[in-house]
Amino acid sequence: MREKPNVEASTSHSASLVAGNGNAMNSESITPITTQFSDLYDLKEEIGKGAFSIVKRCVHKKNQQEYAAKVINTKKLTSRDFQKLEREARICRKLTHHIVRLHDTIAEEGFHYLLFDLVTGGELFEDIVARE
């Protein structure tokens, strides 16, 4: 049986980002991504915005667990921006603290999704400033 060509090889920026969703990639081997974000999660309302991303509440379709999905449009990112994105994902995977945890990352053509704990109650920064 003939193997399908690896379409991800030409856009390997996502290679080190994907982990934990059953389509893991590492720097040694690039595996095509078979799971689409929309196969697993339903995106809901916007809860935050940044320079390169928006954050939306999302719900896992099978278990109804809610997460904060950082949706990054990668279509216009420079290679330096991709390095920053990969660094952020690496750091978040290593962190084990009681604020938020990175649960999953999914890379698709044009978008990366970072799934964090959903923390409600407003912006932490605004709360700290209000207390002072």
Tab-separated table of N, CA, C and O in Angstrom:
chain	number	residue	atom	x	y	z
A	1	MET	N	0.841	-1.176	0.000
A	1	MET	CA	0.000	0.000	0.000
A	1	MET	C	0.890	1.244	0.000
A	1	MET	O	1.847	1.336	0.751
A	2	ARG	N	0.543	2.186	-0.842
A	2	ARG	CA	1.339	3.401	-0.961
A	2	ARG	C	0.993	4.396	0.131
A	2	ARG	O	-0.170	4.605	0.434
A	3	GLU	N	2.014	5.019	0.706
A	3	GLU	CA	1.808	5.994	1.774
A	3	GLU	C	1.380	7.331	1.213
A	3	GLU	O	1.828	7.740	0.153
A	4	LYS	N	0.479	7.999	1.926
A	4	LYS	CA	0.051	9.334	1.529
A	4	LYS	C	1.180	10.319	1.785
A	4	LYS	O	1.914	10.181	2.756
A	5	PRO	N	1.327	11.344	0.924
A	5	PRO	CA	2.359	12.349	1.190
A	5	PRO	C	2.056	13.118	2.458
A	5	PRO	O	0.906	13.336	2.806
A	6	ASN	N	3.106	13.527	3.134
A	6	ASN	CA	2.961	14.268	4.383
A	6	ASN	C	2.804	15.747	4.072
A	6	ASN	O	3.763	16.439	3.801
A	7	VAL	N	1.573	16.245	4.126
A	7	VAL	CA	1.299	17.638	3.797
A	7	VAL	C	1.810	18.584	4.864
A	7	VAL	O	2.039	19.749	4.591
A	8	GLU	N	2.023	18.110	6.072
A	8	GLU	CA	2.507	18.970	7.148
A	8	GLU	C	3.991	19.294	7.006
A	8	GLU	O	4.470	20.246	7.581
A	9	ALA	N	4.721	18.499	6.254
A	9	ALA	CA	6.158	18.704	6.159
A	9	ALA	C	6.509	20.088	5.628
A	9	ALA	O	7.491	20.681	6.027
A	10	SER	N	5.687	20.618	4.741
A	10	SER	CA	5.989	21.929	4.187
A	10	SER	C	5.627	23.061	5.127
A	10	SER	O	6.085	24.174	4.965
A	11	THR	N	4.792	22.787	6.102
A	11	THR	CA	4.409	23.814	7.080
A	11	THR	C	4.704	23.307	8.472
A	11	THR	O	3.829	23.208	9.303
A	12	SER	N	5.944	22.986	8.712
A	12	SER	CA	6.317	22.318	9.960
A	12	SER	C	6.434	23.250	11.147
A	12	SER	O	6.908	22.857	12.182
A	13	HIS	N	5.967	24.509	11.028
A	13	HIS	CA	5.983	25.395	12.187
A	13	HIS	C	5.224	24.776	13.355
A	13	HIS	O	5.540	25.011	14.504
A	14	SER	N	4.213	23.991	13.064
A	14	SER	CA	3.369	23.435	14.116
A	14	SER	C	3.950	22.171	14.731
A	14	SER	O	3.407	21.664	15.691
A	15	ALA	N	5.046	21.681	14.226
A	15	ALA	CA	5.550	20.378	14.642
A	15	ALA	C	5.769	20.254	16.132
A	15	ALA	O	5.443	19.242	16.720
A	16	SER	N	6.299	21.252	16.773
A	16	SER	CA	6.587	21.112	18.196
A	16	SER	C	5.442	21.590	19.075
A	16	SER	O	5.506	21.480	20.282
A	17	LEU	N	4.387	22.117	18.475
A	17	LEU	CA	3.275	22.624	19.265
A	17	LEU	C	2.268	21.567	19.654
A	17	LEU	O	1.685	21.611	20.714
A	18	VAL	N	2.003	20.621	18.787
A	18	VAL	CA	0.909	19.701	19.022
A	18	VAL	C	1.321	18.640	20.031
A	18	VAL	O	2.332	17.995	19.880
A	19	ALA	N	0.510	18.495	21.064
A	19	ALA	CA	0.762	17.468	22.067
A	19	ALA	C	-0.512	17.203	22.832
A	19	ALA	O	-1.268	18.112	23.115
A	20	GLY	N	-0.754	15.947	23.138
A	20	GLY	CA	-1.852	15.631	24.022
A	20	GLY	C	-3.188	15.394	23.346
A	20	GLY	O	-4.143	15.046	24.000
A	21	ASN	N	-3.309	15.530	22.045
A	21	ASN	CA	-4.620	15.351	21.412
A	21	ASN	C	-4.688	14.088	20.587
A	21	ASN	O	-5.583	13.942	19.775
A	22	GLY	N	-3.753	13.182	20.778
A	22	GLY	CA	-3.765	11.957	20.012
A	22	GLY	C	-3.051	12.099	18.679
A	22	GLY	O	-2.902	11.136	17.950
A	23	ASN	N	-2.611	13.281	18.348
A	23	ASN	CA	-1.899	13.519	17.104
A	23	ASN	C	-0.554	14.146	17.412
A	23	ASN	O	-0.148	15.103	16.796
A	24	ALA	N	0.125	13.602	18.382
A	24	ALA	CA	1.349	14.227	18.897
A	24	ALA	C	2.429	14.300	17.834
A	24	ALA	O	2.551	13.434	16.992
A	25	MET	N	3.182	15.374	17.923
A	25	MET	CA	4.320	15.561	17.037
A	25	MET	C	5.529	15.874	17.895
A	25	MET	O	5.409	16.429	18.960
A	26	ASN	N	6.681	15.540	17.397
A	26	ASN	CA	7.904	15.963	18.057
A	26	ASN	C	8.885	16.401	16.993
A	26	ASN	O	8.604	16.326	15.808
A	27	SER	N	10.028	16.871	17.430
A	27	SER	CA	10.977	17.427	16.472
A	27	SER	C	11.592	16.353	15.577
A	27	SER	O	12.096	16.670	14.510
A	28	GLU	N	11.556	15.081	15.980
A	28	GLU	CA	12.130	14.025	15.151
A	28	GLU	C	11.209	13.583	14.026
A	28	GLU	O	11.646	13.271	12.952
A	29	SER	N	9.905	13.524	14.277
A	29	SER	CA	8.988	13.047	13.253
A	29	SER	C	7.772	13.955	13.176
A	29	SER	O	7.222	14.361	14.187
A	30	ILE	N	7.396	14.249	11.959
A	30	ILE	CA	6.235	15.102	11.745
A	30	ILE	C	5.088	14.215	11.281
A	30	ILE	O	5.170	13.575	10.232
A	31	THR	N	4.044	14.162	12.076
A	31	THR	CA	2.886	13.340	11.788
A	31	THR	C	1.770	14.231	11.275
A	31	THR	O	1.515	15.280	11.855
A	32	PRO	N	1.080	13.825	10.217
A	32	PRO	CA	-0.033	14.652	9.753
A	32	PRO	C	-1.104	14.775	10.823
A	32	PRO	O	-1.368	13.830	11.560
A	33	ILE	N	-1.708	15.924	10.888
A	33	ILE	CA	-2.762	16.167	11.868
A	33	ILE	C	-4.062	15.624	11.304
A	33	ILE	O	-4.460	15.976	10.204
A	34	THR	N	-4.721	14.745	12.057
A	34	THR	CA	-5.960	14.155	11.570
A	34	THR	C	-7.172	14.665	12.319
A	34	THR	O	-8.278	14.529	11.853
A	35	THR	N	-6.988	15.214	13.496
A	35	THR	CA	-8.105	15.716	14.284
A	35	THR	C	-8.243	17.214	14.069
A	35	THR	O	-7.291	17.955	14.213
A	36	GLN	N	-9.426	17.641	13.711
A	36	GLN	CA	-9.736	19.053	13.591
A	36	GLN	C	-10.265	19.533	14.932
A	36	GLN	O	-10.945	18.792	15.644
A	37	PHE	N	-9.972	20.779	15.258
A	37	PHE	CA	-10.461	21.357	16.500
A	37	PHE	C	-11.971	21.196	16.606
A	37	PHE	O	-12.497	20.787	17.637
A	38	SER	N	-12.662	21.483	15.512
A	38	SER	CA	-14.131	21.436	15.524
A	38	SER	C	-14.683	20.023	15.675
A	38	SER	O	-15.862	19.855	15.986
A	39	ASP	N	-13.855	18.991	15.479
A	39	ASP	CA	-14.295	17.618	15.729
A	39	ASP	C	-14.427	17.354	17.224
A	39	ASP	O	-15.214	16.513	17.647
A	40	LEU	N	-13.631	18.074	18.027
A	40	LEU	CA	-13.574	17.822	19.462
A	40	LEU	C	-14.271	18.873	20.315
A	40	LEU	O	-14.756	18.564	21.395
A	41	TYR	N	-14.290	20.123	19.845
A	41	TYR	CA	-14.756	21.237	20.671
A	41	TYR	C	-15.745	22.118	19.921
A	41	TYR	O	-15.667	22.252	18.704
A	42	ASP	N	-16.636	22.753	20.689
A	42	ASP	CA	-17.521	23.796	20.172
A	42	ASP	C	-17.018	25.129	20.696
A	42	ASP	O	-16.881	25.304	21.918
A	43	LEU	N	-16.724	26.071	19.788
A	43	LEU	CA	-16.324	27.409	20.210
A	43	LEU	C	-17.553	28.202	20.613
A	43	LEU	O	-18.591	28.135	19.964
A	44	LYS	N	-17.405	28.981	21.669
A	44	LYS	CA	-18.500	29.814	22.177
A	44	LYS	C	-18.087	31.278	22.105
A	44	LYS	O	-17.336	31.660	21.225
A	45	GLU	N	-18.497	32.073	23.071
A	45	GLU	CA	-18.277	33.516	23.024
A	45	GLU	C	-16.821	33.899	23.290
A	45	GLU	O	-16.079	33.165	23.933
A	46	GLU	N	-16.449	35.078	22.793
A	46	GLU	CA	-15.119	35.630	23.029
A	46	GLU	C	-15.019	36.110	24.470
A	46	GLU	O	-15.913	36.763	24.977
A	47	ILE	N	-13.891	35.772	25.119
A	47	ILE	CA	-13.693	36.210	26.502
A	47	ILE	C	-12.420	37.025	26.676
A	47	ILE	O	-12.148	37.530	27.758
A	48	GLY	N	-11.638	37.167	25.601
A	48	GLY	CA	-10.424	37.967	25.681
A	48	GLY	C	-9.796	38.141	24.316
A	48	GLY	O	-10.158	37.460	23.359
A	49	LYS	N	-8.860	39.080	24.246
A	49	LYS	CA	-8.221	39.379	22.966
A	49	LYS	C	-6.789	39.825	23.213
A	49	LYS	O	-6.512	40.521	24.172
A	50	GLY	N	-5.897	39.425	22.325
A	50	GLY	CA	-4.503	39.843	22.401
A	50	GLY	C	-4.012	40.278	21.042
A	50	GLY	O	-4.782	40.358	20.087
A	51	ALA	N	-2.715	40.535	20.939
A	51	ALA	CA	-2.136	41.029	19.693
A	51	ALA	C	-2.250	40.007	18.557
A	51	ALA	O	-2.523	40.379	17.419
A	52	PHE	N	-2.032	38.735	18.852
A	52	PHE	CA	-2.047	37.707	17.817
A	52	PHE	C	-3.164	36.686	17.990
A	52	PHE	O	-3.225	35.720	17.240
A	53	SER	N	-4.012	36.871	18.976
A	53	SER	CA	-4.990	35.824	19.262
A	53	SER	C	-6.260	36.386	19.883
A	53	SER	O	-6.303	37.526	20.330
A	54	ILE	N	-7.265	35.525	19.891
A	54	ILE	CA	-8.468	35.797	20.665
A	54	ILE	C	-8.677	34.593	21.572
A	54	ILE	O	-8.222	33.494	21.271
A	55	VAL	N	-9.329	34.809	22.690
A	55	VAL	CA	-9.627	33.719	23.610
A	55	VAL	C	-11.132	33.555	23.648
A	55	VAL	O	-11.867	34.522	23.840
A	56	LYS	N	-11.569	32.319	23.416
A	56	LYS	CA	-12.994	32.012	23.436
A	56	LYS	C	-13.254	30.861	24.389
A	56	LYS	O	-12.407	29.976	24.558
A	57	ARG	N	-14.407	30.894	24.994
A	57	ARG	CA	-14.850	29.748	25.791
A	57	ARG	C	-15.164	28.635	24.807
A	57	ARG	O	-15.699	28.871	23.729
A	58	CYS	N	-14.796	27.430	25.156
A	58	CYS	CA	-15.148	26.291	24.312
A	58	CYS	C	-15.584	25.136	25.195
A	58	CYS	O	-15.287	25.104	26.393
A	59	VAL	N	-16.305	24.215	24.593
A	59	VAL	CA	-16.840	23.064	25.313
A	59	VAL	C	-16.435	21.792	24.572
A	59	VAL	O	-16.619	21.682	23.356
A	60	HIS	N	-15.866	20.848	25.323
A	60	HIS	CA	-15.511	19.552	24.752
A	60	HIS	C	-16.803	18.822	24.402
A	60	HIS	O	-17.719	18.718	25.233
A	61	LYS	N	-16.909	18.330	23.195
A	61	LYS	CA	-18.163	17.733	22.722
A	61	LYS	C	-18.553	16.463	23.480
A	61	LYS	O	-19.736	16.234	23.719
A	62	LYS	N	-17.589	15.643	23.867
A	62	LYS	CA	-17.919	14.378	24.525
A	62	LYS	C	-18.255	14.535	25.999
A	62	LYS	O	-19.233	13.983	26.479
A	63	ASN	N	-17.428	15.284	26.742
A	63	ASN	CA	-17.625	15.326	28.200
A	63	ASN	C	-18.177	16.653	28.714
A	63	ASN	O	-18.331	16.826	29.914
A	64	GLN	N	-18.437	17.606	27.806
A	64	GLN	CA	-19.012	18.915	28.151
A	64	GLN	C	-18.121	19.770	29.062
A	64	GLN	O	-18.572	20.750	29.626
A	65	GLN	N	-16.851	19.404	29.194
A	65	GLN	CA	-15.910	20.201	29.988
A	65	GLN	C	-15.650	21.523	29.272
A	65	GLN	O	-15.454	21.548	28.073
A	66	GLU	N	-15.626	22.618	30.035
A	66	GLU	CA	-15.372	23.931	29.463
A	66	GLU	C	-13.898	24.279	29.580
A	66	GLU	O	-13.253	23.968	30.585
A	67	TYR	N	-13.383	24.962	28.557
A	67	TYR	CA	-11.998	25.415	28.522
A	67	TYR	C	-11.945	26.830	27.954
A	67	TYR	O	-12.904	27.296	27.338
A	68	ALA	N	-10.813	27.469	28.133
A	68	ALA	CA	-10.516	28.727	27.457
A	68	ALA	C	-9.613	28.375	26.284
A	68	ALA	O	-8.514	27.855	26.480
A	69	ALA	N	-10.082	28.629	25.067
A	69	ALA	CA	-9.312	28.308	23.867
A	69	ALA	C	-8.639	29.569	23.345
A	69	ALA	O	-9.314	30.521	22.959
A	70	LYS	N	-7.332	29.576	23.366
A	70	LYS	CA	-6.580	30.681	22.767
A	70	LYS	C	-6.432	30.333	21.292
A	70	LYS	O	-5.766	29.363	20.938
A	71	VAL	N	-7.087	31.111	20.438
A	71	VAL	CA	-7.120	30.847	19.007
A	71	VAL	C	-6.136	31.800	18.332
A	71	VAL	O	-6.332	33.017	18.348
A	72	ILE	N	-5.101	31.242	17.749
A	72	ILE	CA	-4.043	32.048	17.148
A	72	ILE	C	-4.100	31.895	15.634
A	72	ILE	O	-3.962	30.784	15.111
A	73	ASN	N	-4.316	33.009	14.955
A	73	ASN	CA	-4.311	33.015	13.494
A	73	ASN	C	-2.851	33.046	13.051
A	73	ASN	O	-2.161	34.032	13.235
A	74	THR	N	-2.390	31.957	12.478
A	74	THR	CA	-0.980	31.833	12.125
A	74	THR	C	-0.686	32.234	10.686
A	74	THR	O	0.467	32.187	10.259
A	75	LYS	N	-1.691	32.649	9.959
A	75	LYS	CA	-1.505	32.964	8.536
A	75	LYS	C	-0.534	34.115	8.297
A	75	LYS	O	0.160	34.132	7.299
A	76	LYS	N	-0.477	35.063	9.210
A	76	LYS	CA	0.363	36.243	9.006
A	76	LYS	C	1.534	36.330	9.986
A	76	LYS	O	2.166	37.364	10.100
A	77	LEU	N	1.825	35.247	10.683
A	77	LEU	CA	2.914	35.267	11.650
A	77	LEU	C	4.262	35.109	10.959
A	77	LEU	O	4.400	34.344	10.005
A	78	THR	N	5.249	35.811	11.469
A	78	THR	CA	6.619	35.662	10.979
A	78	THR	C	7.243	34.425	11.624
A	78	THR	O	6.692	33.860	12.578
A	79	SER	N	8.410	34.043	11.147
A	79	SER	CA	9.084	32.897	11.763
A	79	SER	C	9.434	33.197	13.215
A	79	SER	O	9.396	32.316	14.067
A	80	ARG	N	9.755	34.450	13.511
A	80	ARG	CA	10.035	34.853	14.901
A	80	ARG	C	8.779	34.712	15.761
A	80	ARG	O	8.854	34.267	16.905
A	81	ASP	N	7.622	35.083	15.222
A	81	ASP	CA	6.357	34.931	15.940
A	81	ASP	C	6.080	33.454	16.231
A	81	ASP	O	5.608	33.103	17.308
A	82	PHE	N	6.373	32.571	15.252
A	82	PHE	CA	6.196	31.137	15.470
A	82	PHE	C	7.104	30.651	16.595
A	82	PHE	O	6.701	29.820	17.408
A	83	GLN	N	8.333	31.156	16.652
A	83	GLN	CA	9.243	30.768	17.731
A	83	GLN	C	8.672	31.169	19.081
A	83	GLN	O	8.736	30.406	20.049
A	84	LYS	N	8.103	32.367	19.153
A	84	LYS	CA	7.488	32.832	20.404
A	84	LYS	C	6.304	31.959	20.783
A	84	LYS	O	6.113	31.619	21.948
A	85	LEU	N	5.505	31.596	19.801
A	85	LEU	CA	4.340	30.747	20.037
A	85	LEU	C	4.763	29.379	20.553
A	85	LEU	O	4.215	28.864	21.526
A	86	GLU	N	5.770	28.792	19.921
A	86	GLU	CA	6.269	27.490	20.362
A	86	GLU	C	6.852	27.574	21.771
A	86	GLU	O	6.663	26.672	22.583
A	87	ARG	N	7.549	28.674	22.058
A	87	ARG	CA	8.115	28.866	23.399
A	87	ARG	C	7.009	28.960	24.446
A	87	ARG	O	7.089	28.354	25.516
A	88	GLU	N	5.966	29.726	24.131
A	88	GLU	CA	4.839	29.845	25.058
A	88	GLU	C	4.226	28.482	25.346
A	88	GLU	O	3.963	28.133	26.500
A	89	ALA	N	4.000	27.688	24.302
A	89	ALA	CA	3.407	26.364	24.490
A	89	ALA	C	4.319	25.465	25.324
A	89	ALA	O	3.851	24.741	26.211
A	90	ARG	N	5.641	25.496	25.062
A	90	ARG	CA	6.591	24.693	25.842
A	90	ARG	C	6.562	25.075	27.311
A	90	ARG	O	6.526	24.219	28.191
A	91	ILE	N	6.585	26.378	27.583
A	91	ILE	CA	6.563	26.852	28.972
A	91	ILE	C	5.273	26.444	29.655
A	91	ILE	O	5.278	25.940	30.779
A	92	CYS	N	4.156	26.642	28.983
A	92	CYS	CA	2.850	26.304	29.576
A	92	CYS	C	2.732	24.819	29.869
A	92	CYS	O	2.140	24.429	30.879
A	93	ARG	N	3.299	23.961	29.007
A	93	ARG	CA	3.253	22.523	29.255
A	93	ARG	C	4.036	22.148	30.502
A	93	ARG	O	3.683	21.210	31.207
A	94	LYS	N	5.117	22.885	30.786
A	94	LYS	CA	5.972	22.569	31.934
A	94	LYS	C	5.418	23.104	33.248
A	94	LYS	O	5.745	22.591	34.307
A	95	LEU	N	4.590	24.145	33.187
A	95	LEU	CA	4.074	24.760	34.404
A	95	LEU	C	3.067	23.858	35.091
A	95	LEU	O	2.165	23.324	34.462
A	96	THR	N	3.235	23.713	36.388
A	96	THR	CA	2.241	23.017	37.195
A	96	THR	C	1.941	23.909	38.388
A	96	THR	O	2.601	23.849	39.408
A	97	HIS	N	0.978	24.780	38.199
A	97	HIS	CA	0.604	25.702	39.264
A	97	HIS	C	-0.912	25.688	39.420
A	97	HIS	O	-1.608	24.955	38.742
A	98	HIS	N	-1.413	26.509	40.304
A	98	HIS	CA	-2.834	26.461	40.628
A	98	HIS	C	-3.637	27.585	39.985
A	98	HIS	O	-4.744	27.874	40.419
A	99	ILE	N	-3.098	28.219	38.959
A	99	ILE	CA	-3.855	29.282	38.292
A	99	ILE	C	-4.519	28.717	37.048
A	99	ILE	O	-5.726	28.566	36.998
A	100	VAL	N	-3.754	28.412	36.015
A	100	VAL	CA	-4.303	27.760	34.828
A	100	VAL	C	-3.330	26.710	34.333
A	100	VAL	O	-2.124	26.809	34.537
A	101	ARG	N	-3.869	25.718	33.656
A	101	ARG	CA	-3.050	24.647	33.098
A	101	ARG	C	-3.358	24.508	31.619
A	101	ARG	O	-4.508	24.624	31.203
A	102	LEU	N	-2.336	24.284	30.815
A	102	LEU	CA	-2.521	23.997	29.400
A	102	LEU	C	-2.912	22.530	29.273
A	102	LEU	O	-2.159	21.648	29.666
A	103	HIS	N	-4.100	22.278	28.741
A	103	HIS	CA	-4.602	20.908	28.623
A	103	HIS	C	-4.299	20.283	27.276
A	103	HIS	O	-4.122	19.066	27.188
A	104	ASP	N	-4.297	21.079	26.225
A	104	ASP	CA	-4.166	20.514	24.895
A	104	ASP	C	-3.716	21.594	23.928
A	104	ASP	O	-3.914	22.783	24.183
A	105	THR	N	-3.106	21.181	22.847
A	105	THR	CA	-2.784	22.079	21.745
A	105	THR	C	-3.161	21.385	20.451
A	105	THR	O	-2.939	20.177	20.309
A	106	ILE	N	-3.755	22.125	19.558
A	106	ILE	CA	-4.134	21.585	18.257
A	106	ILE	C	-3.674	22.578	17.200
A	106	ILE	O	-3.983	23.762	17.282
A	107	ALA	N	-2.947	22.081	16.218
A	107	ALA	CA	-2.477	22.918	15.121
A	107	ALA	C	-3.201	22.509	13.850
A	107	ALA	O	-3.249	21.328	13.505
A	108	GLU	N	-3.774	23.484	13.198
A	108	GLU	CA	-4.415	23.282	11.900
A	108	GLU	C	-3.799	24.277	10.933
A	108	GLU	O	-3.135	25.228	11.356
A	109	GLU	N	-4.033	24.088	9.673
A	109	GLU	CA	-3.518	25.039	8.694
A	109	GLU	C	-4.156	26.398	8.938
A	109	GLU	O	-5.372	26.547	8.885
A	110	GLY	N	-3.328	27.369	9.291
A	110	GLY	CA	-3.806	28.731	9.505
A	110	GLY	C	-4.164	29.082	10.939
A	110	GLY	O	-4.284	30.258	11.269
A	111	PHE	N	-4.331	28.072	11.826
A	111	PHE	CA	-4.721	28.349	13.207
A	111	PHE	C	-4.065	27.366	14.169
A	111	PHE	O	-3.889	26.193	13.839
A	112	HIS	N	-3.723	27.873	15.345
A	112	HIS	CA	-3.296	27.033	16.464
A	112	HIS	C	-4.267	27.293	17.599
A	112	HIS	O	-4.691	28.431	17.811
A	113	TYR	N	-4.604	26.232	18.332
A	113	TYR	CA	-5.507	26.329	19.474
A	113	TYR	C	-4.771	25.847	20.711
A	113	TYR	O	-4.252	24.731	20.726
A	114	LEU	N	-4.716	26.700	21.733
A	114	LEU	CA	-4.147	26.317	23.025
A	114	LEU	C	-5.312	26.267	24.003
A	114	LEU	O	-6.013	27.264	24.184
A	115	LEU	N	-5.547	25.123	24.632
A	115	LEU	CA	-6.686	24.952	25.530
A	115	LEU	C	-6.254	24.980	26.977
A	115	LEU	O	-5.526	24.105	27.435
A	116	PHE	N	-6.714	25.997	27.680
A	116	PHE	CA	-6.382	26.223	29.082
A	116	PHE	C	-7.602	26.020	29.960
A	116	PHE	O	-8.740	26.008	29.480
A	117	ASP	N	-7.363	25.908	31.279
A	117	ASP	CA	-8.464	25.937	32.236
A	117	ASP	C	-9.277	27.198	31.992
A	117	ASP	O	-8.710	28.262	31.723
A	118	LEU	N	-10.575	27.097	32.104
A	118	LEU	CA	-11.433	28.270	32.022
A	118	LEU	C	-11.554	28.855	33.423
A	118	LEU	O	-12.010	28.195	34.349
A	119	VAL	N	-11.079	30.081	33.576
A	119	VAL	CA	-11.141	30.770	34.865
A	119	VAL	C	-12.107	31.926	34.714
A	119	VAL	O	-11.885	32.819	33.900
A	120	THR	N	-13.184	31.895	35.467
A	120	THR	CA	-14.203	32.937	35.355
A	120	THR	C	-14.033	33.948	36.486
A	120	THR	O	-13.271	33.735	37.415
A	121	GLY	N	-14.723	35.052	36.381
A	121	GLY	CA	-14.669	36.048	37.445
A	121	GLY	C	-13.946	37.319	37.048
A	121	GLY	O	-13.654	38.141	37.901
A	122	GLY	N	-13.621	37.477	35.765
A	122	GLY	CA	-12.992	38.718	35.315
A	122	GLY	C	-11.494	38.621	35.190
A	122	GLY	O	-10.886	37.582	35.420
A	123	GLU	N	-10.894	39.743	34.831
A	123	GLU	CA	-9.458	39.821	34.626
A	123	GLU	C	-8.715	39.891	35.961
A	123	GLU	O	-9.049	40.706	36.819
A	124	LEU	N	-7.716	39.047	36.122
A	124	LEU	CA	-6.912	39.035	37.337
A	124	LEU	C	-6.222	40.378	37.537
A	124	LEU	O	-6.214	40.923	38.635
A	125	PHE	N	-5.653	40.942	36.466
A	125	PHE	CA	-4.966	42.224	36.563
A	125	PHE	C	-5.905	43.307	37.079
A	125	PHE	O	-5.551	44.082	37.970
A	126	GLU	N	-7.115	43.366	36.535
A	126	GLU	CA	-8.093	44.375	36.957
A	126	GLU	C	-8.450	44.203	38.430
A	126	GLU	O	-8.608	45.180	39.164
A	127	ASP	N	-8.553	42.965	38.877
A	127	ASP	CA	-8.861	42.690	40.278
A	127	ASP	C	-7.731	43.162	41.186
A	127	ASP	O	-7.963	43.766	42.231
A	128	ILE	N	-6.493	42.920	40.802
A	128	ILE	CA	-5.341	43.341	41.606
A	128	ILE	C	-5.280	44.861	41.685
A	128	ILE	O	-5.077	45.435	42.757
A	129	VAL	N	-5.457	45.534	40.541
A	129	VAL	CA	-5.423	47.002	40.510
A	129	VAL	C	-6.547	47.590	41.371
A	129	VAL	O	-6.343	48.559	42.103
A	130	ALA	N	-7.723	46.992	41.322
A	130	ALA	CA	-8.854	47.488	42.097
A	130	ALA	C	-8.619	47.382	43.595
A	130	ALA	O	-9.126	48.188	44.373
A	131	ARG	N	-7.831	46.416	44.029
A	131	ARG	CA	-7.556	46.229	45.458
A	131	ARG	C	-6.588	47.277	45.997
A	131	ARG	O	-6.532	47.511	47.183
A	132	GLU	N	-5.767	47.864	45.137
A	132	GLU	CA	-4.734	48.799	45.597
A	132	GLU	C	-5.273	50.147	45.901
A	132	GLU	O	-6.072	50.809	45.770
